[in-house]
């Protein structure tokens, strides 16, 4: 998978995580602007968590192939 393909995949998975959180929360009839800060933070946490899992899987599958990604995750 190319870097661009992987980025598109990660973006879709993060959006899916946000959508799952919104569905679990209920009240889908309300506009996004009705969300309060803690709800926005929860959505961001789900998206970030999805990214971390996918990045970790990529690093494990292709060791030494993604030094920037490894550096980002490991600091």
Backbone as JSON Lines, residues from 0, in Angstrom:
{"i":0,"aa":"X","n":[0.85,-1.17,0.0],"ca":[0.0,0.0,0.0],"c":[0.9,1.24,0.0]}
{"i":1,"aa":"X","n":[0.63,2.15,-0.89],"ca":[1.43,3.37,-0.94],"c":[1.08,4.27,0.25]}
{"i":2,"aa":"X","n":[1.92,5.27,0.48],"ca":[1.65,6.2,1.57],"c":[0.32,6.92,1.37]}
{"i":3,"aa":"X","n":[0.01,7.31,0.14],"ca":[-1.25,7.99,-0.14],"c":[-2.45,7.07,0.09]}
{"i":4,"aa":"X","n":[-2.32,5.82,-0.32],"ca":[-3.4,4.85,-0.09],"c":[-3.59,4.61,1.4]}
{"i":5,"aa":"X","n":[-2.48,4.52,2.11],"ca":[-2.57,4.3,3.56],"c":[-3.23,5.49,4.24]}
{"i":6,"aa":"X","n":[-2.85,6.7,3.83],"ca":[-3.45,7.91,4.41],"c":[-4.95,7.94,4.16]}
{"i":7,"aa":"X","n":[-5.38,7.59,2.96],"ca":[-6.81,7.53,2.66],"c":[-7.5,6.49,3.52]}
{"i":8,"aa":"X","n":[-6.86,5.34,3.7],"ca":[-7.42,4.27,4.54],"c":[-7.56,4.75,5.99]}
{"i":9,"aa":"X","n":[-6.52,5.38,6.51],"ca":[-6.55,5.88,7.89],"c":[-7.64,6.93,8.05]}
{"i":10,"aa":"X","n":[-7.78,7.81,7.08],"ca":[-8.82,8.83,7.13],"c":[-10.2,8.21,7.18]}
{"i":11,"aa":"X","n":[-10.44,7.2,6.35],"ca":[-11.74,6.51,6.36],"c":[-11.99,5.82,7.7]}
{"i":12,"aa":"X","n":[-10.97,5.18,8.24],"ca":[-11.13,4.49,9.51],"c":[-11.39,5.48,10.66]}
{"i":13,"aa":"X","n":[-10.72,6.61,10.64],"ca":[-10.95,7.64,11.66],"c":[-12.37,8.17,11.55]}
{"i":14,"aa":"X","n":[-12.82,8.42,10.32],"ca":[-14.19,8.89,10.13],"c":[-15.2,7.84,10.61]}
{"i":15,"aa":"X","n":[-14.88,6.58,10.36],"ca":[-15.74,5.49,10.82],"c":[-15.8,5.47,12.35]}
{"i":16,"aa":"X","n":[-14.66,5.67,13.01],"ca":[-14.63,5.69,14.48],"c":[-15.47,6.85,15.02]}
{"i":17,"aa":"X","n":[-15.39,8.0,14.36],"ca":[-16.21,9.14,14.78],"c":[-17.69,8.82,14.58]}
{"i":18,"aa":"X","n":[-18.03,8.24,13.44],"ca":[-19.41,7.88,13.16],"c":[-19.95,6.87,14.16]}
{"i":19,"aa":"X","n":[-19.14,5.89,14.52],"ca":[-19.57,4.9,15.51],"c":[-19.81,5.56,16.86]}
{"i":20,"aa":"X","n":[-18.95,6.51,17.21],"ca":[-19.15,7.21,18.48],"c":[-20.44,8.01,18.45]}
{"i":21,"aa":"X","n":[-20.68,8.7,17.33],"ca":[-21.9,9.49,17.2],"c":[-23.15,8.61,17.29]}
{"i":22,"aa":"X","n":[-23.12,7.46,16.63],"ca":[-24.26,6.54,16.68],"c":[-24.49,6.03,18.1]}
{"i":23,"aa":"X","n":[-23.4,5.67,18.79],"ca":[-23.53,5.16,20.16],"c":[-24.07,6.22,21.09]}
{"i":24,"aa":"X","n":[-23.74,7.47,20.83],"ca":[-24.19,8.58,21.66],"c":[-25.68,8.83,21.47]}
{"i":25,"aa":"X","n":[-26.19,8.5,20.28],"ca":[-27.6,8.75,19.98],"c":[-27.79,10.21,19.58]}
{"i":26,"aa":"X","n":[-29.0,10.61,19.54],"ca":[-29.38,11.99,19.2],"c":[-28.77,12.42,17.86]}
{"i":27,"aa":"X","n":[-28.81,11.51,16.87],"ca":[-28.25,11.82,15.57],"c":[-29.02,12.91,14.84]}
{"i":28,"aa":"X","n":[-30.21,13.2,15.3],"ca":[-31.02,14.24,14.66],"c":[-30.49,15.64,14.97]}
{"i":29,"aa":"X","n":[-29.65,15.76,15.99],"ca":[-29.11,17.08,16.36],"c":[-27.94,17.45,15.44]}
{"i":30,"aa":"X","n":[-27.82,18.73,15.12],"ca":[-26.69,19.16,14.28],"c":[-25.38,19.06,15.05]}
{"i":31,"aa":"X","n":[-24.29,18.93,14.31],"ca":[-22.96,18.84,14.91],"c":[-22.68,20.06,15.8]}
{"i":32,"aa":"X","n":[-23.17,21.22,15.41],"ca":[-22.89,22.43,16.19],"c":[-23.5,22.36,17.59]}
{"i":33,"aa":"X","n":[-24.4,21.4,17.82],"ca":[-25.01,21.25,19.14],"c":[-24.1,20.47,20.1]}
{"i":34,"aa":"X","n":[-23.01,19.91,19.59],"ca":[-22.11,19.14,20.45],"c":[-21.38,20.07,21.41]}
{"i":35,"aa":"X","n":[-21.15,19.56,22.6],"ca":[-20.4,20.32,23.59],"c":[-18.94,19.85,23.57]}
{"i":36,"aa":"X","n":[-18.09,20.56,24.28],"ca":[-16.65,20.29,24.22],"c":[-16.3,18.85,24.55]}
{"i":37,"aa":"X","n":[-16.88,18.28,25.58],"ca":[-16.51,16.91,25.95],"c":[-16.88,15.93,24.84]}
{"i":38,"aa":"X","n":[-17.95,16.22,24.1],"ca":[-18.34,15.34,23.0],"c":[-17.36,15.46,21.84]}
{"i":39,"aa":"X","n":[-16.93,16.67,21.55],"ca":[-15.92,16.87,20.51],"c":[-14.61,16.19,20.89]}
{"i":40,"aa":"X","n":[-14.25,16.28,22.16],"ca":[-13.03,15.62,22.64],"c":[-13.14,14.11,22.51]}
{"i":41,"aa":"X","n":[-14.31,13.56,22.79],"ca":[-14.51,12.11,22.67],"c":[-14.39,11.68,21.21]}
{"i":42,"aa":"X","n":[-14.94,12.47,20.29],"ca":[-14.81,12.15,18.87],"c":[-13.34,12.18,18.46]}
{"i":43,"aa":"X","n":[-12.62,13.18,18.89],"ca":[-11.2,13.28,18.56],"c":[-10.42,12.11,19.14]}
{"i":44,"aa":"X","n":[-10.73,11.73,20.37],"ca":[-10.06,10.6,21.0],"c":[-10.27,9.33,20.2]}
{"i":45,"aa":"X","n":[-11.49,9.09,19.72],"ca":[-11.77,7.91,18.91],"c":[-10.98,7.94,17.61]}
{"i":46,"aa":"X","n":[-10.92,9.09,16.97],"ca":[-10.18,9.2,15.72],"c":[-8.69,8.99,15.94]}
{"i":47,"aa":"X","n":[-8.15,9.59,16.98],"ca":[-6.72,9.43,17.29],"c":[-6.41,7.99,17.65]}
{"i":48,"aa":"X","n":[-7.28,7.36,18.43],"ca":[-7.09,5.96,18.79],"c":[-7.06,5.07,17.56]}
{"i":49,"aa":"X","n":[-7.94,5.34,16.62],"ca":[-7.97,4.58,15.37],"c":[-6.65,4.75,14.61]}
{"i":50,"aa":"X","n":[-6.15,5.97,14.55],"ca":[-4.88,6.23,13.87],"c":[-3.73,5.48,14.54]}
{"i":51,"aa":"X","n":[-3.69,5.5,15.85],"ca":[-2.6,4.84,16.58],"c":[-2.61,3.33,16.32]}
{"i":52,"aa":"X","n":[-3.78,2.73,16.34],"ca":[-3.88,1.29,16.08],"c":[-3.4,0.97,14.67]}
{"i":53,"aa":"X","n":[-3.89,1.72,13.68],"ca":[-3.5,1.46,12.29],"c":[-2.02,1.72,12.07]}
{"i":54,"aa":"X","n":[-1.49,2.78,12.65],"ca":[-0.06,3.07,12.5],"c":[0.79,1.99,13.15]}
{"i":55,"aa":"X","n":[0.38,1.52,14.31],"ca":[1.12,0.45,14.99],"c":[1.11,-0.82,14.15]}
{"i":56,"aa":"X","n":[-0.02,-1.13,13.55],"ca":[-0.11,-2.32,12.69],"c":[0.8,-2.19,11.47]}
{"i":57,"aa":"X","n":[0.86,-0.98,10.9],"ca":[1.7,-0.77,9.73],"c":[3.17,-0.91,10.09]}
{"i":58,"aa":"X","n":[3.55,-0.35,11.22],"ca":[4.95,-0.45,11.65],"c":[5.31,-1.91,11.93]}
{"i":59,"aa":"X","n":[4.41,-2.64,12.56],"ca":[4.68,-4.05,12.86],"c":[4.8,-4.87,11.58]}
{"i":60,"aa":"X","n":[3.94,-4.59,10.59],"ca":[3.96,-5.34,9.34],"c":[5.16,-5.01,8.48]}
{"i":61,"aa":"X","n":[5.65,-3.78,8.59],"ca":[6.76,-3.35,7.74],"c":[7.81,-2.63,8.6]}
{"i":62,"aa":"X","n":[8.51,-3.38,9.45],"ca":[9.52,-2.75,10.32],"c":[10.57,-2.0,9.49]}
{"i":63,"aa":"X","n":[11.01,-0.9,10.0],"ca":[12.06,-0.08,9.39],"c":[11.66,0.56,8.06]}
{"i":64,"aa":"X","n":[10.4,0.46,7.66],"ca":[9.96,1.05,6.4],"c":[9.33,2.43,6.57]}
{"i":65,"aa":"X","n":[8.98,2.78,7.8],"ca":[8.26,4.03,8.06],"c":[8.87,4.75,9.26]}
{"i":66,"aa":"X","n":[10.09,5.25,9.1],"ca":[10.77,5.88,10.25],"c":[10.03,7.11,10.78]}
{"i":67,"aa":"X","n":[9.42,7.9,9.89],"ca":[8.69,9.09,10.36],"c":[7.49,8.69,11.21]}
{"i":68,"aa":"X","n":[6.78,7.67,10.78],"ca":[5.63,7.2,11.53],"c":[6.06,6.62,12.87]}
{"i":69,"aa":"X","n":[7.13,5.86,12.87],"ca":[7.67,5.3,14.11],"c":[8.08,6.41,15.07]}
{"i":70,"aa":"X","n":[8.75,7.4,14.55],"ca":[9.18,8.53,15.37],"c":[7.98,9.29,15.95]}
{"i":71,"aa":"X","n":[6.93,9.44,15.14],"ca":[5.73,10.12,15.6],"c":[5.08,9.38,16.76]}
{"i":72,"aa":"X","n":[4.98,8.06,16.65],"ca":[4.33,7.28,17.69],"c":[5.19,7.1,18.93]}
{"i":73,"aa":"X","n":[6.48,6.97,18.73],"ca":[7.36,6.68,19.86],"c":[8.01,7.92,20.45]}
{"i":74,"aa":"X","n":[7.83,9.04,19.77],"ca":[8.36,10.32,20.28],"c":[9.81,10.37,20.15]}
